[in-house]
CSV table of C-alpha atoms in Angstrom, one decimal:
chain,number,residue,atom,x,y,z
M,1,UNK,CA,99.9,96.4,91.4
M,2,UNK,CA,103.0,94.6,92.5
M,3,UNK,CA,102.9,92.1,95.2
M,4,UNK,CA,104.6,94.4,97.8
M,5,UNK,CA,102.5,97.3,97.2
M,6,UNK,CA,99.4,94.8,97.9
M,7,UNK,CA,101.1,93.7,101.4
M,8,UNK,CA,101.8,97.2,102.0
M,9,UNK,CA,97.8,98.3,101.2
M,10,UNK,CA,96.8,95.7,104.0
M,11,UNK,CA,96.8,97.5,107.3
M,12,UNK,CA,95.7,94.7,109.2
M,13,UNK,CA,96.0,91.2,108.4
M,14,UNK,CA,94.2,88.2,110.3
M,15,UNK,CA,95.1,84.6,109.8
M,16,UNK,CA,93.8,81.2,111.1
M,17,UNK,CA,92.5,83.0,114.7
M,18,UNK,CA,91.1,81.7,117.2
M,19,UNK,CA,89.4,84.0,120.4
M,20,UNK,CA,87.5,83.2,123.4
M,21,UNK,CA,87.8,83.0,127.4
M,22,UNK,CA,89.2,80.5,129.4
M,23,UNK,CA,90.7,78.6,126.8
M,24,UNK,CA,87.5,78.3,125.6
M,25,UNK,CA,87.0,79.4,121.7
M,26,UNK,CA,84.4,81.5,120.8
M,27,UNK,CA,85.4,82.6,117.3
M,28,UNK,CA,87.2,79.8,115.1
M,29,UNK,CA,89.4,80.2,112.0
M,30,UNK,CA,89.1,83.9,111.3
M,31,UNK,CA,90.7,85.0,107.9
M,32,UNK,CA,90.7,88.8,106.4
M,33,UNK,CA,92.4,91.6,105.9
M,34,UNK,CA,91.9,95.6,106.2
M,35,UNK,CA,93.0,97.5,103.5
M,36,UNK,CA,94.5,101.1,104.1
M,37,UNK,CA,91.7,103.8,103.9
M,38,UNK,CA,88.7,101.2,104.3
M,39,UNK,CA,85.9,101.2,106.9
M,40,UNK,CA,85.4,97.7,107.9
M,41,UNK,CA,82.3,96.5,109.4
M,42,UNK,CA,82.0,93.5,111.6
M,43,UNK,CA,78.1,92.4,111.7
M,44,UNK,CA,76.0,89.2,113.3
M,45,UNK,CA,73.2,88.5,115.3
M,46,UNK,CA,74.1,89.6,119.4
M,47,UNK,CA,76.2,87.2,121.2
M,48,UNK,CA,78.1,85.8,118.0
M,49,UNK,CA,81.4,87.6,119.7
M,50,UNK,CA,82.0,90.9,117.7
M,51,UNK,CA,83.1,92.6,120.6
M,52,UNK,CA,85.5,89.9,121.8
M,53,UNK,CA,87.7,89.9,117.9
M,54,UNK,CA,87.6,93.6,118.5
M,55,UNK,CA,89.1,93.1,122.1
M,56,UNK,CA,91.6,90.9,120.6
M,57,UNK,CA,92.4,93.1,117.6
M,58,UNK,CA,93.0,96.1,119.8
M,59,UNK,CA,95.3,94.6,122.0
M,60,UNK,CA,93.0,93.4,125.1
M,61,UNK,CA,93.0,89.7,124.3
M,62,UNK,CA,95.3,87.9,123.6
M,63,UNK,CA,94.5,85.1,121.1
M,64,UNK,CA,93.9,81.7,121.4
M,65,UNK,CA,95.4,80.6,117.9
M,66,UNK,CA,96.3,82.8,114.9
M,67,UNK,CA,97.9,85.8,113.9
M,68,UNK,CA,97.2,89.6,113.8
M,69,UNK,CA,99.2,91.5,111.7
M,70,UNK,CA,99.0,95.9,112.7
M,71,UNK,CA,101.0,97.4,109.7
M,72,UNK,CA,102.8,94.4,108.5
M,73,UNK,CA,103.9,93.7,112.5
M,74,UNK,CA,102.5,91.5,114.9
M,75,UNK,CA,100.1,92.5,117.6
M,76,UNK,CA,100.6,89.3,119.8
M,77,UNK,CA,104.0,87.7,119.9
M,78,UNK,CA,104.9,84.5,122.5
M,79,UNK,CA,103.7,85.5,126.0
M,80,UNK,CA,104.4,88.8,125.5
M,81,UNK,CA,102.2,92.0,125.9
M,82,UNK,CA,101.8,94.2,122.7
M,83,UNK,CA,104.3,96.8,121.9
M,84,UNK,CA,103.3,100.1,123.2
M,85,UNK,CA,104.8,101.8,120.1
M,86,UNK,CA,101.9,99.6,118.3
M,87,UNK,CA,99.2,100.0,120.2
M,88,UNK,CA,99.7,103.8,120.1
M,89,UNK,CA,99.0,103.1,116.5
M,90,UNK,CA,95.3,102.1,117.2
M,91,UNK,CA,92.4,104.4,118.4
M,92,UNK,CA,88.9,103.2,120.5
M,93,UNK,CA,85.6,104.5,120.4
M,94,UNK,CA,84.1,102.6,122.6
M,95,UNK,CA,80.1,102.3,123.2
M,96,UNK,CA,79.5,104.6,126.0
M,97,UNK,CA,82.4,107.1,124.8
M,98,UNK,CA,84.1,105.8,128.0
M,99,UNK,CA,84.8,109.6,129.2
M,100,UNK,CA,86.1,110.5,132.5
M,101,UNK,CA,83.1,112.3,134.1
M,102,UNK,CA,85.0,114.3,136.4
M,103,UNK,CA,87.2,115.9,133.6
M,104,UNK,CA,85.8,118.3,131.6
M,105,UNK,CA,85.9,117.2,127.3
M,106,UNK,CA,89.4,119.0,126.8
M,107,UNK,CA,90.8,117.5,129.8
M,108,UNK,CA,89.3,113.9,128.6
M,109,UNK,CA,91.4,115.0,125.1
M,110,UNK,CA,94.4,115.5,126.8
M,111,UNK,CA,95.0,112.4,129.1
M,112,UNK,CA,96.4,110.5,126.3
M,113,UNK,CA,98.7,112.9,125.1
M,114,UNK,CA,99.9,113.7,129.2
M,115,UNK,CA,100.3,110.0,129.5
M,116,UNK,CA,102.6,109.1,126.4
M,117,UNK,CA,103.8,111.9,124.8
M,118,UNK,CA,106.3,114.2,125.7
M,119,UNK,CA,104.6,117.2,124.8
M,120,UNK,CA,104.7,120.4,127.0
M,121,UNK,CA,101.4,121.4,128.7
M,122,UNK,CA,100.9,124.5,125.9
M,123,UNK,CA,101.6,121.9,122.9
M,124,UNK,CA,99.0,119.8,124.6
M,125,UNK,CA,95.9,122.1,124.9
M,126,UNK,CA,96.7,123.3,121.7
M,127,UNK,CA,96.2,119.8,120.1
M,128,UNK,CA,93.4,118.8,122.3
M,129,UNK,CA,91.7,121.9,121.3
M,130,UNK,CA,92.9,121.1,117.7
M,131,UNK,CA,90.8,117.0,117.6
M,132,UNK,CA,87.8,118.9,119.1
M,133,UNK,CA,87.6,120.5,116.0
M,134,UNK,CA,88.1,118.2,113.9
M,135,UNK,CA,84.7,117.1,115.6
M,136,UNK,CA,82.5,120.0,116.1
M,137,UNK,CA,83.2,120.6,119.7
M,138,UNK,CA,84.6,123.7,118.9
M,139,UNK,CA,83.3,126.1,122.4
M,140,UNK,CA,82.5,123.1,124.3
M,141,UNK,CA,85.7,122.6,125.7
M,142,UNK,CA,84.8,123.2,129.2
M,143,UNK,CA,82.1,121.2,129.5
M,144,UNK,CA,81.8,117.9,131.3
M,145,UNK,CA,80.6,114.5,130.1
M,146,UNK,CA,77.2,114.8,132.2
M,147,UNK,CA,76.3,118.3,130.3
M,148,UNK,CA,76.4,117.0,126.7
M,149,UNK,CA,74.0,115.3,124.4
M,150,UNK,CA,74.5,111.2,123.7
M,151,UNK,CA,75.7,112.4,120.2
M,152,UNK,CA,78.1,114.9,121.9
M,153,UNK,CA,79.5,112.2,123.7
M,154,UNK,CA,80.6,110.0,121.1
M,155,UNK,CA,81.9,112.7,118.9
M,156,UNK,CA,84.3,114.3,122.2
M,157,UNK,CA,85.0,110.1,122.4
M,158,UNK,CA,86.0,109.9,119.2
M,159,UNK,CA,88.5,113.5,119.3
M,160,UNK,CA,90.1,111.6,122.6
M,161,UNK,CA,90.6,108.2,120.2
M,162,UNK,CA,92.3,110.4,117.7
M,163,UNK,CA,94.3,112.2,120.0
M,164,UNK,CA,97.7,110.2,119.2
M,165,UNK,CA,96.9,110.2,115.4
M,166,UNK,CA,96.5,106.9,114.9
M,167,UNK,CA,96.1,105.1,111.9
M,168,UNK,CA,93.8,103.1,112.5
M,169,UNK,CA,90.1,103.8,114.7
M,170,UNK,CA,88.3,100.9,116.0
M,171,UNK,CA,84.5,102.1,117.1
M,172,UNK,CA,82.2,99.4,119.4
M,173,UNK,CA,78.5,100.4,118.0
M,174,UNK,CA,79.1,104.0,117.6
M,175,UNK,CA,75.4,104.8,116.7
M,176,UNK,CA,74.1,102.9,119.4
M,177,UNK,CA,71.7,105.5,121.8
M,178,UNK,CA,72.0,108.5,119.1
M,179,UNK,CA,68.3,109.4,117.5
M,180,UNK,CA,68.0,109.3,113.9
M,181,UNK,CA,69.7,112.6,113.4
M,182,UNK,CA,72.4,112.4,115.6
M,183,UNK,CA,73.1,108.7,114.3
M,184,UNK,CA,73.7,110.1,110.5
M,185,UNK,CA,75.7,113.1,111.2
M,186,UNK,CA,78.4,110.5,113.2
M,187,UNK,CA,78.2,108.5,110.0
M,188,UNK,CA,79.1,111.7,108.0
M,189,UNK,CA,81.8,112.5,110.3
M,190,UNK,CA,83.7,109.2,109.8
M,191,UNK,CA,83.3,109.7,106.2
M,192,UNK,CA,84.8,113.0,106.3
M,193,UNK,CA,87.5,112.2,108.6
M,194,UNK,CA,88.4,108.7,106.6
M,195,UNK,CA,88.4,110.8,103.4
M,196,UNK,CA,90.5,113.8,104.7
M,197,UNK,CA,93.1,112.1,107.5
M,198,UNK,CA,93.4,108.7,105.5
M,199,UNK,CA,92.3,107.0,108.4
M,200,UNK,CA,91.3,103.3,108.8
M,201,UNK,CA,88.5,102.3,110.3
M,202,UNK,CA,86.7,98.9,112.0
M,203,UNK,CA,83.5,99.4,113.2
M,204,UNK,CA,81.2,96.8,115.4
M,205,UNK,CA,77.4,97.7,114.3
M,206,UNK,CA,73.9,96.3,113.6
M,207,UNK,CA,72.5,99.7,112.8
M,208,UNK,CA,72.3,99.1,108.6
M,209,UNK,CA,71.7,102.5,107.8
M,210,UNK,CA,74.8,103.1,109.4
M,211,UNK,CA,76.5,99.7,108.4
M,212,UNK,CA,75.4,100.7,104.2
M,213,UNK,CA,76.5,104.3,104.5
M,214,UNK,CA,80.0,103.9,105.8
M,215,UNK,CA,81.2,100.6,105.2
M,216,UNK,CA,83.6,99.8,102.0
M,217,UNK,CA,83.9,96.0,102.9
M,218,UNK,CA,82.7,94.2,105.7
M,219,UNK,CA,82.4,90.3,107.8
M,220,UNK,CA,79.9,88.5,108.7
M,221,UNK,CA,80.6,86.5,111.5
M,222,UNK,CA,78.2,83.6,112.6
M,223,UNK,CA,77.1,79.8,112.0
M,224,UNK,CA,77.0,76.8,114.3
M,225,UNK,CA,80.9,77.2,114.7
M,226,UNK,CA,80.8,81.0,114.8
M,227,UNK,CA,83.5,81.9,112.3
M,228,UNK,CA,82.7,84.5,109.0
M,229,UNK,CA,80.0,82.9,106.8
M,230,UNK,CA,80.5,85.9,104.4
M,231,UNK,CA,82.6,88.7,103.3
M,232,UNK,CA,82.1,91.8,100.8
M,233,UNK,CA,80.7,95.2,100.5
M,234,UNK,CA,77.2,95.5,103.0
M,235,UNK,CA,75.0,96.3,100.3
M,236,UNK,CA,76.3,93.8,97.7
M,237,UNK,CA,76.1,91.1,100.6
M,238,UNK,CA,72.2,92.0,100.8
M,239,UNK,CA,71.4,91.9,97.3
M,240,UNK,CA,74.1,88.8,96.5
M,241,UNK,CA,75.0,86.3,99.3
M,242,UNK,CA,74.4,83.1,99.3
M,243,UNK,CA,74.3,82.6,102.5
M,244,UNK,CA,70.4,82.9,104.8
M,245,UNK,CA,72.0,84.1,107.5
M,246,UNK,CA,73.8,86.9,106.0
M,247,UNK,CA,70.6,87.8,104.1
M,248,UNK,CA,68.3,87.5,106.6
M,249,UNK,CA,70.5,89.7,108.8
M,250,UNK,CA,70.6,92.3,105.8
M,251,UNK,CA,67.6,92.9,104.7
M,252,UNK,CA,65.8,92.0,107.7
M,253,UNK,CA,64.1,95.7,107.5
M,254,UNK,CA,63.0,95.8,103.5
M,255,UNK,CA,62.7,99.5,103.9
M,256,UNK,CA,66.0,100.4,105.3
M,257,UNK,CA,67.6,102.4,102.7
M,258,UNK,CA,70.9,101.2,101.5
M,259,UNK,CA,72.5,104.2,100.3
């Protein structure tokens, strides 16, 4: 493989950052990249600031040193907000499915596509209809966040995050609340849709089932200076790393199941 086609595989590239609040880092000297097709976890203990690199990958913070790179472009440039054309590149998933509970799940579909498309109302429906499907919620159209199940939630989340087809999804715990059940048929639907839409994905999670089923690569983030102790597949990480941390953190439950 040539040197361009490797920068072109790399989806998402991050370089020397440096997030937190206030001026006031939280995660030093990130380095990695996301290859094109990939599910990417980002794992470590609570608190270690998973959810603040995914705020700043997504466009919600800016950065307080460093780089990202969306598609060979740069998400945060100067003082300047991120390109809408860009962000329209990115889906979220967050936790809670962050649904509007007083639009039913097709409405909840269709916001993003009334808000920056030019599409006309018929076009609309037909797509939101269209990304239900793509997640089983085929016939629950009309109902409302209150009258579905946690896992119903997250999957009518996750049609509204592909409702722009983006390239690349970007999911905050998305088998946090679910039972057992509902927890591994989410897993097998990101599988199916990375494999069938060519999607990228970053996921935040501590669940390892979850993390060993659908992750191809993944960081570790941690450390006095919380920065990424280790990189690599989940399940190689458990069985290789030399790091405590990482170990500890993956094969903290000896009978979780690395599949």
């Amino acid at each position: 493989m040539s040197v361009d086609q490797e920068i072109e595989r790399k989806l998402i590239k991050v370089e020397n950052l440096d997030v937190g609040y206030f001026h006031r880092p939280i995660l030093f000297d990130l380095n990695f990249s996301v290859t094109r097709g990939q599910c990417l976890a980002i794992m470590g203990a609570s608190g270690c600031g998973k959810s603040t690199l995914l705020k700043s990958m997504v466009g919600l913070l800016r950065p307080l040193n460093g780089k990202i790179y969306i598609n060979n472009k740069s998400l945060w440039s100067g003082y300047n907000d991120p390109p809408a054309n860009l962000l329209h590149e990115l889906g979220i998933l967050y936790q809670g499915g962050a649904l509007w509970s007083s639009m039913n799940i097709v409405d909840n579909v269709s916001l993003p596509l009334q808000m920056f498309t030019s599409l006309s109302i018929t076009e609309i429906r037909e797509l939101a209809h269209y990304k239900l499907s793509l997640v089983g919620l085929t016939g629950y159209e009309h109902l409302y966040p209150s009258e579905l199940s946690g896992g119903m939630r997250k999957r009518a989340g996750l049609a509204r995050a592909l409702s722009l087809d983006p390239k690349i999804l970007f999911f905050d715990e998305p088998s946090a609340g679910l039972d057992p059940l509902s927890a591994r048929k989410l897993d097998e639907l990101i599988i199916r849709l990375k494999e069938t839409l060519d999607l990228t994905f970053v996921v935040i999670s501590h669940e390892l089932e979850s993390i060993f089923t659908i992750a191809d690569d993944a960081i570790f983030l941690g450390g006095d200076h919380f920065t990424i102790l280790d990189r690599g597949n989940p399940k190689s990480l458990a069985e290789n790393s030399m790091n405590p941390e990482v170990r500890s953190f993956l094969c903290r439950n000896s009978s979780t199941k690395m599949i």
